[in-house]
Short mmCIF file of C-alpha atoms in Angstrom, two decimals:
data_model
loop_
_atom_site.label_atom_id
_atom_site.label_comp_id
_atom_site.label_asym_id
_atom_site.label_seq_id
_atom_site.Cartn_x
_atom_site.Cartn_y
_atom_site.Cartn_z
CA MET A 1 -5.47 21.92 44.80
CA ALA A 2 -5.40 21.82 41.04
CA TYR A 3 -6.50 18.18 40.81
CA ALA A 4 -9.52 18.76 42.99
CA LYS A 5 -10.55 21.60 40.75
CA ILE A 6 -10.17 19.45 37.64
CA GLY A 7 -12.17 16.68 39.27
CA VAL A 8 -15.02 18.99 40.23
CA GLU A 9 -15.18 20.45 36.75
CA ALA A 10 -15.22 17.05 35.17
CA ARG A 11 -18.04 15.92 37.45
CA SER A 12 -20.33 18.90 37.46
CA GLY A 13 -20.11 19.74 33.78
CA LEU A 14 -19.22 23.19 32.60
CA LEU A 15 -20.45 26.45 34.01
CA ALA A 16 -21.83 29.15 31.73
CA THR A 17 -18.61 31.19 31.93
CA ASP A 18 -16.66 28.04 31.05
CA ARG A 19 -18.86 27.48 28.04
CA ALA A 20 -18.00 30.96 26.84
CA LYS A 21 -14.33 30.19 27.43
CA VAL A 22 -14.59 26.95 25.42
CA MET A 23 -16.17 28.88 22.57
CA ALA A 24 -13.42 31.50 22.82
CA ILE A 25 -10.74 28.77 22.68
CA ARG A 26 -12.38 27.24 19.62
CA ILE A 27 -12.58 30.57 17.84
CA ALA A 28 -8.97 31.35 18.81
CA ILE A 29 -7.74 28.02 17.42
CA ILE A 30 -9.63 28.52 14.16
CA VAL A 31 -8.36 32.09 13.78
CA VAL A 32 -4.75 31.05 14.49
CA MET A 33 -4.96 28.18 11.99
CA LEU A 34 -6.45 30.41 9.29
CA ALA A 35 -3.77 33.03 9.98
CA LEU A 36 -1.03 30.38 9.74
CA TRP A 37 -2.54 29.15 6.50
CA GLU A 38 -2.74 32.63 5.01
CA GLY A 39 0.82 33.31 6.17
CA ALA A 40 2.08 30.09 4.59
CA SER A 41 0.25 30.93 1.39
CA HIS A 42 1.97 34.32 1.09
CA SER A 43 5.35 33.23 2.51
CA GLY A 44 6.75 31.99 -0.78
CA LEU A 45 8.09 28.90 1.01
CA PHE A 46 5.90 26.62 -1.07
CA PHE A 47 5.54 26.24 -4.81
CA LYS A 48 3.10 28.69 -6.29
CA ASP A 49 -0.56 27.62 -5.84
CA VAL A 50 0.28 24.68 -3.54
CA ILE A 51 -1.22 26.55 -0.61
CA PRO A 52 -3.80 28.92 -2.11
CA SER A 53 -4.92 31.96 -0.12
CA ILE A 54 -8.19 31.77 1.79
CA ALA A 55 -9.86 34.14 -0.68
CA THR A 56 -8.84 31.87 -3.59
CA LEU A 57 -10.11 28.84 -1.69
CA ALA A 58 -13.43 30.49 -0.91
CA ALA A 59 -13.82 31.49 -4.56
CA ALA A 60 -13.05 27.90 -5.64
CA LEU A 61 -15.59 26.58 -3.13
CA VAL A 62 -18.28 28.92 -4.47
CA ARG A 63 -17.40 28.04 -8.06
CA LEU A 64 -17.53 24.32 -7.27
CA LEU A 65 -20.85 24.47 -5.46
CA SER A 66 -22.51 26.72 -8.03
CA GLY A 67 -21.54 24.60 -11.05
CA SER A 68 -23.54 21.60 -12.26
CA PRO A 69 -20.65 19.10 -12.74
CA PHE A 70 -20.24 18.84 -8.98
CA TYR A 71 -23.86 17.79 -8.44
CA ALA A 72 -23.82 15.32 -11.33
CA ASN A 73 -20.70 13.65 -9.92
CA LEU A 74 -22.02 13.82 -6.36
CA LEU A 75 -25.11 11.97 -7.53
CA VAL A 76 -22.98 9.23 -9.17
CA THR A 77 -20.86 8.77 -6.03
CA ALA A 78 -23.88 8.90 -3.70
CA GLY A 79 -25.60 6.24 -5.81
CA GLU A 80 -22.54 3.99 -5.70
CA ILE A 81 -22.22 4.41 -1.93
CA ALA A 82 -25.95 3.76 -1.41
CA ALA A 83 -25.76 0.55 -3.47
CA ALA A 84 -22.58 -0.50 -1.64
CA MET A 85 -24.23 0.12 1.74
CA ALA A 86 -27.35 -1.79 0.71
CA ILE A 87 -25.32 -4.84 -0.36
CA GLY A 88 -22.77 -4.65 2.44
CA SER A 89 -25.30 -4.16 5.23
CA VAL A 90 -27.64 -6.94 4.06
CA PHE A 91 -24.72 -9.39 4.06
CA GLY A 92 -23.16 -7.90 7.18
CA ILE A 93 -26.37 -8.00 9.24
CA ALA A 94 -27.22 -11.50 7.99
CA VAL A 95 -23.78 -12.83 8.89
CA GLY A 96 -23.83 -11.02 12.25
CA LEU A 97 -27.25 -12.46 13.14
CA LEU A 98 -26.28 -15.96 12.00
CA LEU A 99 -23.01 -16.03 13.97
CA GLY A 100 -24.65 -14.35 16.96
CA ALA A 101 -27.39 -16.98 17.05
CA ASN A 102 -25.04 -19.94 16.74
CA PRO A 103 -22.01 -20.08 19.07
CA PHE A 104 -20.36 -22.85 17.04
CA LEU A 105 -20.51 -20.84 13.81
CA ALA A 106 -19.26 -17.80 15.72
CA ARG A 107 -16.23 -19.68 17.04
CA THR A 108 -15.56 -21.05 13.56
CA TYR A 109 -15.88 -17.93 11.41
CA GLU A 110 -15.61 -14.92 13.70
CA PRO A 111 -11.77 -14.99 13.77
CA TYR A 112 -11.69 -14.71 9.98
CA ILE A 113 -13.99 -11.66 9.97
CA TYR A 114 -12.23 -10.14 12.95
CA TYR A 115 -8.70 -10.46 11.56
CA PHE A 116 -9.72 -9.71 7.99
CA GLY A 117 -11.57 -6.54 9.04
CA PRO A 118 -8.59 -4.23 9.58
CA THR A 119 -6.69 -5.19 6.41
CA PRO A 120 -6.52 -2.61 3.59
CA LYS A 121 -9.44 -3.42 1.26
CA ILE A 122 -8.41 -1.10 -1.57
CA ILE A 123 -5.85 -3.70 -2.72
CA PHE A 124 -8.79 -5.78 -3.98
CA PHE A 125 -9.66 -3.04 -6.42
CA SER A 126 -7.46 -4.29 -9.26
CA VAL A 127 -9.19 -7.66 -8.99
CA LEU A 128 -12.64 -6.05 -8.75
CA ILE A 129 -12.00 -4.11 -11.98
CA MET A 130 -11.45 -7.41 -13.77
CA LEU A 131 -14.56 -8.91 -12.21
CA TYR A 132 -17.00 -6.00 -12.44
CA GLY A 133 -15.53 -3.70 -15.08
CA VAL A 134 -14.31 -0.13 -14.96
CA GLY A 135 -17.78 1.35 -14.41
CA PRO A 136 -19.74 1.85 -11.19
CA GLY A 137 -19.88 -1.94 -10.57
CA SER A 138 -16.31 -2.20 -9.30
CA LYS A 139 -16.76 0.90 -7.07
CA ILE A 140 -19.95 -0.53 -5.56
CA ALA A 141 -18.16 -3.83 -4.93
CA MET A 142 -15.27 -1.95 -3.31
CA GLY A 143 -17.62 -0.05 -0.98
CA ALA A 144 -19.64 -3.17 -0.18
CA ILE A 145 -16.54 -5.18 0.80
CA SER A 146 -15.35 -2.27 2.96
CA CYS A 147 -18.60 -1.83 4.90
CA PHE A 148 -19.40 -5.52 5.32
CA PHE A 149 -16.83 -6.03 8.11
CA PRO A 150 -17.73 -3.29 10.61
CA ILE A 151 -21.45 -4.01 10.11
CA ALA A 152 -21.05 -7.78 10.61
CA LEU A 153 -18.85 -7.31 13.69
CA SER A 154 -21.15 -4.70 15.28
CA THR A 155 -24.23 -6.85 14.67
CA LEU A 156 -22.47 -9.82 16.22
CA ALA A 157 -21.38 -7.74 19.23
CA GLY A 158 -24.95 -6.45 19.53
CA MET A 159 -26.34 -10.00 19.55
CA ARG A 160 -24.07 -10.83 22.47
CA GLU A 161 -25.26 -7.84 24.47
CA ILE A 162 -28.97 -8.63 24.15
CA ASN A 163 -30.63 -9.30 27.45
CA PRO A 164 -31.43 -13.05 27.45
CA VAL A 165 -34.79 -12.24 29.05
CA LEU A 166 -35.95 -10.70 25.77
CA ILE A 167 -35.07 -13.86 23.86
CA ARG A 168 -36.83 -16.02 26.46
CA VAL A 169 -39.93 -13.84 26.14
CA GLY A 170 -39.88 -14.40 22.38
CA LYS A 171 -39.44 -18.14 22.83
CA SER A 172 -42.19 -18.42 25.42
CA PHE A 173 -44.54 -16.71 22.95
CA SER A 174 -43.16 -19.25 20.40
CA ALA A 175 -42.16 -16.49 18.01
CA ARG A 176 -41.22 -17.58 14.50
CA PRO A 177 -37.60 -16.94 13.41
CA ARG A 178 -38.82 -14.04 11.25
CA HIS A 179 -40.56 -12.47 14.24
CA MET A 180 -37.58 -13.13 16.48
CA VAL A 181 -35.35 -11.21 14.05
CA PHE A 182 -37.62 -8.26 13.32
CA LYS A 183 -39.60 -7.89 16.57
CA ILE A 184 -37.01 -8.79 19.18
CA LEU A 185 -33.41 -9.04 18.01
CA MET A 186 -33.21 -6.01 15.71
CA PRO A 187 -35.06 -3.57 18.02
CA ALA A 188 -32.93 -4.73 20.97
CA MET A 189 -29.74 -4.20 18.98
CA ARG A 190 -30.69 -0.80 17.61
CA VAL A 191 -27.68 1.04 19.01
CA PRO A 192 -24.89 -1.42 18.06
CA MET A 193 -26.46 -1.88 14.62
CA ILE A 194 -26.59 1.87 13.99
CA THR A 195 -22.97 2.05 15.19
CA GLY A 196 -22.11 -0.64 12.64
CA ILE A 197 -23.87 1.29 9.89
CA ARG A 198 -22.09 4.51 10.93
CA LEU A 199 -18.67 2.83 10.83
CA GLY A 200 -19.62 0.97 7.66
CA LEU A 201 -20.71 4.15 5.90
CA GLY A 202 -17.38 5.77 6.84
CA VAL A 203 -15.33 3.01 5.21
CA ALA A 204 -17.75 2.65 2.28
CA ILE A 205 -17.25 6.36 1.49
CA ILE A 206 -13.47 5.93 1.62
CA GLY A 207 -13.48 2.70 -0.42
CA THR A 208 -15.75 4.07 -3.13
CA LEU A 209 -13.97 7.43 -3.46
CA LEU A 210 -10.48 5.89 -3.50
CA ALA A 211 -11.62 3.45 -6.18
CA GLU A 212 -12.89 6.43 -8.20
CA THR A 213 -9.53 8.17 -7.93
CA LYS A 214 -7.77 5.04 -9.21
CA LEU A 215 -9.86 4.35 -12.29
CA SER A 216 -13.15 5.92 -13.36
CA ASN A 217 -14.66 8.63 -15.51
CA LYS A 218 -17.35 9.89 -13.11
CA GLY A 219 -17.82 10.69 -9.44
CA LEU A 220 -16.25 12.95 -6.82
CA GLY A 221 -13.10 10.81 -6.59
CA TYR A 222 -12.67 11.25 -10.33
CA MET A 223 -13.11 15.02 -9.93
CA VAL A 224 -10.40 15.06 -7.23
CA ILE A 225 -7.88 13.21 -9.37
CA GLN A 226 -8.79 15.31 -12.45
CA SER A 227 -8.07 18.52 -10.54
CA TYR A 228 -4.77 16.94 -9.43
CA ASN A 229 -3.85 16.13 -13.02
CA ARG A 230 -4.72 19.68 -14.12
CA PHE A 231 -2.84 21.03 -11.08
CA ASP A 232 -5.98 22.96 -10.18
CA MET A 233 -5.16 23.13 -6.47
CA PRO A 234 -8.00 25.44 -5.32
CA THR A 235 -10.60 23.09 -6.84
CA MET A 236 -8.91 20.08 -5.29
CA TYR A 237 -8.92 21.71 -1.84
CA ALA A 238 -12.55 22.72 -2.32
CA LEU A 239 -13.53 19.15 -3.28
CA ILE A 240 -11.70 17.65 -0.32
CA ILE A 241 -13.27 20.17 2.07
CA VAL A 242 -16.75 19.39 0.74
CA VAL A 243 -16.30 15.60 0.80
CA VAL A 244 -14.80 15.58 4.30
CA SER A 245 -17.59 17.89 5.53
CA ILE A 246 -20.28 15.62 4.09
CA ALA A 247 -18.66 12.52 5.65
CA VAL A 248 -18.29 14.14 9.08
CA LEU A 249 -21.83 15.55 8.96
CA LEU A 250 -23.30 12.13 8.09
CA ASN A 251 -21.29 10.58 10.92
CA VAL A 252 -22.61 13.12 13.44
CA LEU A 253 -26.20 12.76 12.20
CA ILE A 254 -26.14 8.96 12.48
CA GLU A 255 -24.63 9.18 15.94
CA ARG A 256 -27.40 11.58 17.06
CA TRP A 257 -29.96 9.24 15.54
CA SER A 258 -28.64 6.30 17.56
CA ARG A 259 -28.91 8.36 20.75
CA SER A 260 -32.35 9.81 20.05
CA ASN A 261 -35.60 7.93 20.69
CA SER A 262 -33.69 5.24 22.51
CA SER A 263 -36.46 5.26 25.14
CA ASP A 264 -38.98 3.79 22.70
CA ASN A 265 -37.04 0.67 21.86
CA LEU A 266 -37.28 -2.66 23.60
CA GLY A 267 -33.64 -2.76 24.55
CA SER A 268 -34.00 0.04 27.07
CA LEU A 269 -36.84 -1.73 28.83
CA ALA A 270 -34.55 -4.58 29.74
CA MET B 1 -12.32 -31.43 31.23
CA ALA B 2 -9.05 -30.55 29.53
CA SER B 3 -9.84 -32.74 26.52
CA LEU B 4 -13.31 -31.22 26.32
CA LEU B 5 -11.79 -27.77 26.27
CA ARG B 6 -9.38 -28.77 23.56
CA SER B 7 -12.06 -30.30 21.33
CA ASP B 8 -14.11 -27.19 22.00
CA ARG B 9 -11.39 -25.15 20.34
CA PHE B 10 -10.24 -27.74 17.83
CA LEU B 11 -13.57 -28.39 16.13
CA PRO B 12 -14.37 -24.79 15.17
CA ALA B 13 -10.80 -24.19 13.98
CA ALA B 14 -10.88 -27.39 11.90
CA THR B 15 -14.30 -26.50 10.47
CA GLY B 16 -13.05 -23.04 9.59
CA ILE B 17 -10.02 -24.35 7.74
CA ALA B 18 -12.06 -27.11 6.09
CA SER B 19 -14.66 -24.66 4.79
CA LEU B 20 -11.91 -22.37 3.51
CA ALA B 21 -10.35 -25.33 1.67
CA ALA B 22 -13.78 -26.35 0.36
CA ALA B 23 -14.42 -22.82 -0.94
CA VAL B 24 -11.05 -22.83 -2.72
CA ALA B 25 -11.78 -26.27 -4.22
CA ILE B 26 -15.24 -25.16 -5.41
CA VAL B 27 -13.77 -22.08 -7.11
CA GLU B 28 -11.13 -24.29 -8.78
CA LEU B 29 -13.84 -26.66 -10.06
CA LEU B 30 -16.08 -23.84 -11.30
CA LEU B 31 -13.11 -22.35 -13.16
CA ARG B 32 -12.12 -25.74 -14.64
CA ALA B 33 -15.73 -26.25 -15.78
CA GLU B 34 -15.58 -22.68 -17.17
CA ILE B 35 -18.69 -21.71 -15.21
CA LEU B 36 -16.46 -18.94 -13.85
CA ASN B 37 -14.32 -17.22 -16.47
CA PRO B 38 -10.66 -18.31 -16.11
CA HIS B 39 -9.59 -15.21 -18.06
CA ILE B 40 -10.71 -12.86 -15.29
CA MET B 41 -10.09 -15.12 -12.29
CA PRO B 42 -7.02 -17.33 -11.86
CA TYR B 43 -7.12 -20.99 -10.82
CA PRO B 44 -6.48 -21.19 -7.06
CA SER B 45 -3.81 -23.80 -7.79
CA ASP B 46 -2.01 -21.25 -9.98
CA VAL B 47 -2.29 -18.66 -7.21
CA PHE B 48 -0.59 -20.98 -4.71
CA ALA B 49 2.06 -21.82 -7.29
CA ALA B 50 2.62 -18.08 -7.82
CA ILE B 51 3.41 -17.39 -4.15
CA PRO B 52 7.01 -18.75 -4.29
CA ARG B 53 7.45 -17.06 -7.68
CA ILE B 54 6.55 -13.58 -6.45
CA ILE B 55 8.63 -14.05 -3.32
CA ARG B 56 11.61 -14.98 -5.49
CA GLU B 57 11.20 -12.64 -8.45
CA GLU B 58 9.41 -9.58 -7.11
CA ALA B 59 11.70 -8.72 -4.21
CA VAL B 60 8.86 -9.22 -1.76
CA PHE B 61 11.16 -9.10 1.21
CA GLN B 62 12.62 -5.70 0.27
CA ARG B 63 9.12 -4.43 -0.42
CA PHE B 64 7.99 -5.68 2.94
CA LEU B 65 10.87 -3.77 4.54
CA VAL B 66 9.90 -0.57 2.68
CA THR B 67 6.30 -0.81 3.89
CA ALA B 68 7.42 -1.79 7.39
CA GLY B 69 9.85 1.14 7.46
CA GLU B 70 7.12 3.60 6.45
CA THR B 71 4.82 2.11 9.07
CA LEU B 72 7.49 2.35 11.76
CA ALA B 73 8.31 5.97 10.88
CA SER B 74 4.59 6.80 11.03
CA LEU B 75 4.24 4.99 14.33
CA VAL B 76 7.09 6.95 15.92
CA LEU B 77 5.57 10.25 14.75
CA ILE B 78 2.06 9.22 15.80
CA VAL B 79 3.25 8.44 19.33
CA ALA B 80 5.55 11.49 19.52
CA ILE B 81 2.72 13.84 18.49
CA GLY B 82 -0.41 12.05 19.71
CA VAL B 83 0.56 11.22 23.30
CA PRO B 84 1.81 14.75 24.24
CA LEU B 85 -1.31 16.21 22.59
CA GLY B 86 -3.44 13.89 24.70
CA VAL B 87 -1.57 14.93 27.86
CA LEU B 88 -2.05 18.60 26.94
CA LEU B 89 -5.77 18.08 26.48
CA GLN B 90 -6.13 16.15 29.72
CA ARG B 91 -4.29 18.87 31.66
CA ASN B 92 -6.41 21.67 30.21
CA PRO B 93 -10.05 20.69 30.63
CA LEU B 94 -11.29 23.72 28.71
CA VAL B 95 -9.06 22.98 25.72
CA ARG B 96 -10.22 19.38 25.96
CA LYS B 97 -13.88 20.44 25.92
CA ALA B 98 -13.15 22.70 22.97
CA THR B 99 -11.30 20.21 20.78
CA GLU B 100 -12.19 16.65 21.80
CA SER B 101 -15.12 16.46 19.39
CA TRP B 102 -12.85 17.79 16.64
CA PHE B 103 -10.49 14.89 17.14
CA SER B 104 -13.41 12.42 16.97
CA ALA B 105 -14.55 14.09 13.76
CA LEU B 106 -11.02 13.90 12.37
CA ALA B 107 -10.91 10.19 13.21
CA ALA B 108 -14.04 9.65 11.12
CA ALA B 109 -13.02 11.97 8.26
CA PRO B 110 -11.87 10.40 4.97
CA ILE B 111 -8.45 12.11 5.20
CA VAL B 112 -6.90 9.49 2.91
CA LEU B 113 -8.87 10.96 0.01
CA ALA B 114 -6.54 13.97 0.27
CA TYR B 115 -3.61 11.84 -0.94
CA PRO B 116 -3.21 13.84 -4.19
CA LEU B 117 -2.74 16.91 -1.99
CA PHE B 118 0.09 15.21 -0.11
CA LEU B 119 1.69 14.25 -3.43
CA VAL B 120 1.76 17.92 -4.37
CA LEU B 121 3.04 19.06 -0.97
CA PHE B 122 5.70 16.38 -0.46
CA GLY B 123 6.32 14.98 -3.92
CA ARG B 124 5.66 11.41 -4.99
CA ASN B 125 7.80 9.80 -2.31
CA ALA B 126 7.72 8.01 1.03
CA SER B 127 7.41 11.22 3.07
CA ALA B 128 4.04 11.97 1.42
CA ILE B 129 2.82 8.50 2.41
CA VAL B 130 4.13 8.85 5.98
CA ALA B 131 2.66 12.37 6.40
CA LEU B 132 -0.76 11.20 5.28
CA ALA B 133 -0.63 8.14 7.53
CA VAL B 134 0.39 10.27 10.53
CA ILE B 135 -2.33 12.91 10.15
CA GLY B 136 -5.00 10.29 9.66
CA SER B 137 -3.88 8.12 12.59
CA ILE B 138 -3.21 10.63 15.38
CA PRO B 139 -6.82 11.06 16.59
CA PRO B 140 -7.21 7.62 18.25
CA VAL B 141 -3.91 8.09 20.12
CA VAL B 142 -4.97 11.53 21.40
CA LEU B 143 -8.43 10.38 22.44
CA LYS B 144 -7.23 7.20 24.17
CA THR B 145 -4.44 9.08 26.00
CA VAL B 146 -7.01 11.55 27.36
CA ASP B 147 -9.36 8.70 28.33
CA GLY B 148 -6.61 6.74 30.05
CA LEU B 149 -5.26 9.66 32.08
CA ALA B 150 -8.75 10.88 33.02
CA ALA B 151 -9.72 7.39 34.19
CA THR B 152 -6.93 7.15 36.78
CA ARG B 153 -8.58 5.88 39.97
CA LYS B 154 -9.16 8.64 42.50
CA VAL B 155 -7.84 6.36 45.26
CA LEU B 156 -4.45 6.12 43.58
CA ILE B 157 -4.17 9.90 43.28
CA ASN B 158 -5.19 10.25 46.92
CA VAL B 159 -2.46 7.80 47.91
CA GLY B 160 0.02 9.97 46.01
CA ARG B 161 -1.23 13.03 47.85
CA ALA B 162 -1.06 11.26 51.20
CA TYR B 163 2.62 10.69 50.47
CA SER B 164 2.74 14.41 49.59
CA MET B 165 3.94 13.77 46.07
CA THR B 166 4.21 16.82 43.82
CA ARG B 167 1.86 17.30 40.90
CA ARG B 168 4.61 16.21 38.54
CA GLN B 169 5.30 13.06 40.57
CA ILE B 170 1.61 12.17 40.69
CA PHE B 171 1.43 12.58 36.94
CA TRP B 172 4.52 10.51 36.07
CA ARG B 173 4.41 7.87 38.82
CA ILE B 174 0.66 7.33 39.12
CA MET B 175 -1.39 8.68 36.22
CA VAL B 176 0.91 7.64 33.36
CA PRO B 177 1.44 4.05 34.50
CA SER B 178 -2.28 3.56 35.10
CA ALA B 179 -3.06 5.03 31.67
CA ILE B 180 -0.59 2.88 29.72
CA PRO B 181 -3.04 0.13 28.71
CA SER B 182 -5.50 2.70 27.36
CA ILE B 183 -2.73 4.64 25.61
CA PHE B 184 -1.59 1.41 24.02
CA VAL B 185 -5.10 0.71 22.73
CA GLY B 186 -4.90 4.10 21.01
CA ILE B 187 -1.43 3.39 19.61
CA ARG B 188 -2.61 0.05 18.31
CA LEU B 189 -5.60 1.63 16.57
CA GLY B 190 -3.28 4.29 15.18
CA LEU B 191 -0.90 1.63 13.87
CA ILE B 192 -3.71 -0.21 12.09
CA PHE B 193 -5.07 3.05 10.64
CA ALA B 194 -1.56 3.89 9.43
CA LEU B 195 -0.83 0.48 7.91
CA VAL B 196 -4.10 0.49 5.97
CA LYS B 197 -3.41 3.99 4.63
CA ILE B 198 0.22 3.22 3.77
CA VAL B 199 -0.55 0.07 1.78
CA GLY B 200 -3.57 1.76 0.19
CA VAL B 201 -1.66 4.84 -0.95
CA GLU B 202 1.26 2.70 -2.18
CA PHE B 203 -1.27 0.88 -4.32
CA LEU B 204 -3.01 4.04 -5.51
CA ILE B 205 0.10 6.03 -6.47
CA ASN B 206 2.09 2.99 -7.60
CA PHE B 207 5.02 3.77 -5.34
CA GLY B 208 6.94 1.99 -2.59
CA GLY B 209 6.43 -1.41 -1.04
CA LEU B 210 3.73 -4.06 -0.91
CA GLY B 211 0.86 -1.91 -2.20
CA GLN B 212 2.78 -1.14 -5.37
CA LEU B 213 3.51 -4.81 -5.95
CA ILE B 214 -0.21 -5.58 -6.31
CA ASN B 215 -0.68 -2.66 -8.68
CA GLU B 216 2.28 -3.70 -10.85
CA LEU B 217 1.23 -7.32 -11.10
CA ALA B 218 -2.34 -6.26 -11.98
CA GLU B 219 -1.07 -3.91 -14.68
CA ARG B 220 1.00 -6.75 -16.13
CA TYR B 221 -2.22 -8.78 -16.17
CA ASP B 222 -0.49 -11.41 -14.01
CA LEU B 223 -3.72 -12.64 -12.44
CA ALA B 224 -2.26 -15.44 -10.34
CA GLY B 225 0.53 -13.14 -9.17
CA THR B 226 -1.95 -10.38 -8.23
CA TYR B 227 -4.03 -12.75 -6.10
CA ALA B 228 -0.88 -14.22 -4.53
CA ALA B 229 0.35 -10.73 -3.65
CA ILE B 230 -3.04 -9.84 -2.15
CA ILE B 231 -2.90 -12.98 0.00
CA PHE B 232 0.61 -12.02 1.08
CA VAL B 233 -0.40 -8.45 2.04
CA ILE B 234 -3.41 -9.71 3.98
CA ALA B 235 -1.20 -12.19 5.81
CA VAL B 236 1.20 -9.37 6.75
CA SER B 237 -1.63 -7.11 7.98
CA MET B 238 -3.16 -9.94 10.00
CA LEU B 239 0.22 -10.69 11.51
CA ALA B 240 0.75 -7.05 12.50
CA PHE B 241 -2.75 -6.92 13.96
CA THR B 242 -2.27 -10.14 15.97
CA LEU B 243 1.14 -9.03 17.21
CA THR B 244 -0.18 -5.74 18.59
CA GLU B 245 -3.06 -7.64 20.15
CA TRP B 246 -0.64 -9.88 22.01
CA ILE B 247 1.35 -6.89 23.25
CA GLU B 248 -1.86 -5.25 24.42
CA LYS B 249 -2.94 -8.37 26.31
CA TRP B 250 0.49 -8.61 27.88
CA LEU B 251 0.34 -4.96 28.96
CA THR B 252 -3.15 -5.15 30.41
CA GLN B 253 -2.43 -8.36 32.33
CA ARG B 254 0.44 -6.89 34.28
#
């Protein structure tokens, strides 16, 4: 029976031959997509240069990565995102810990954070420009507002999942609040907090880059919108490929980090 | 007991609203005392006064319909593409193994940054906004469809087999109904992803519904109007979010 076969495969993991098949499927999909792309590029169905050929794209990628403007702008954007993450995660973790420690505060303010979280934050940008100027300040503020919500909500969720035994241990050793936070709560919440930071970084990257495309004179978002204005499609594709690759890579790395070494934290002892 | 329960809910809600009102009042006072600069931040009282004005003068209702229409079109496409893709992946375990991580990566990728690309491909119009929203919002629907179908309880499938149902019958009468709550979680995530992208891109390219309204008011330096429009958009997003949450609860309770 087909179902039984599916069930067995799902349970026992993949066999070596299956792994080869999975790789073959992946390669096949990539080849087909590249072929479709190349076909579309030469088909004449689109305006000239809208879908550049793979060779043109590769050349643009090499040109982008071998020129200095890219690295200068990358540095600007990375700095903005780092500052945004620093501000957003300090506030997010503090709010998460506070609400997690006090059920009344959680019932009072959690709905606001929860329902505010999924609203589009970029609409605040016009207000942030007036408050923090057209420079990096408004981009940092944009990123910080974006990442605050997932970090606060993940920290709060993490507080709720902590094994009460750990907190009782802390109390019976009459740990000070500082020690409770740094020696017990934060180690026990390692995984949800890293999840919060991973999600937060994702939205901080989006917030900061979108803000740069709207109004700025530096950064990768600015480079994207400049190449759009010049109708330099290959460069725009190259930029988007690089930015998306960096974002996905960071996401994967943080996820690995949250899975690794989880045996040496207190949470797993519980 | 009942009164205790009610006060248990009432007090936090009242405190929440009271602290919101207090925050607004403090901002108003700081602006009146010119500790905050009233040229870059409007008086909250002016913002509230501006709400009826923008509703009356800025065609907010039509704009709402434009944004809602784009969201609905995206939603239809997201479901029409995402659910069958999820079914395909669930039925072909090898394809699923090969591509599931790609869909997760796509869900985390800042696709919305490619909006200039969509402007070039589709022109500066609603189809560019919808296309971007669809591509960026399909992954959660695919992943949750796969999860839901794969999590069908073995007992239920065995019951189907005991009644010698065909593979097709087992799929449609057993697996799909049991997966609906999970699929709906995916659709709801997709809807939220789409709404955020739609309003965001409307704002960024100054085209369409509610997002454009904020941009226009800001460019006119109508501070009170800008804040009022932001409040309005947030209210709409919260409403959409709450509505889908209710539907999800209703579906999972059945």
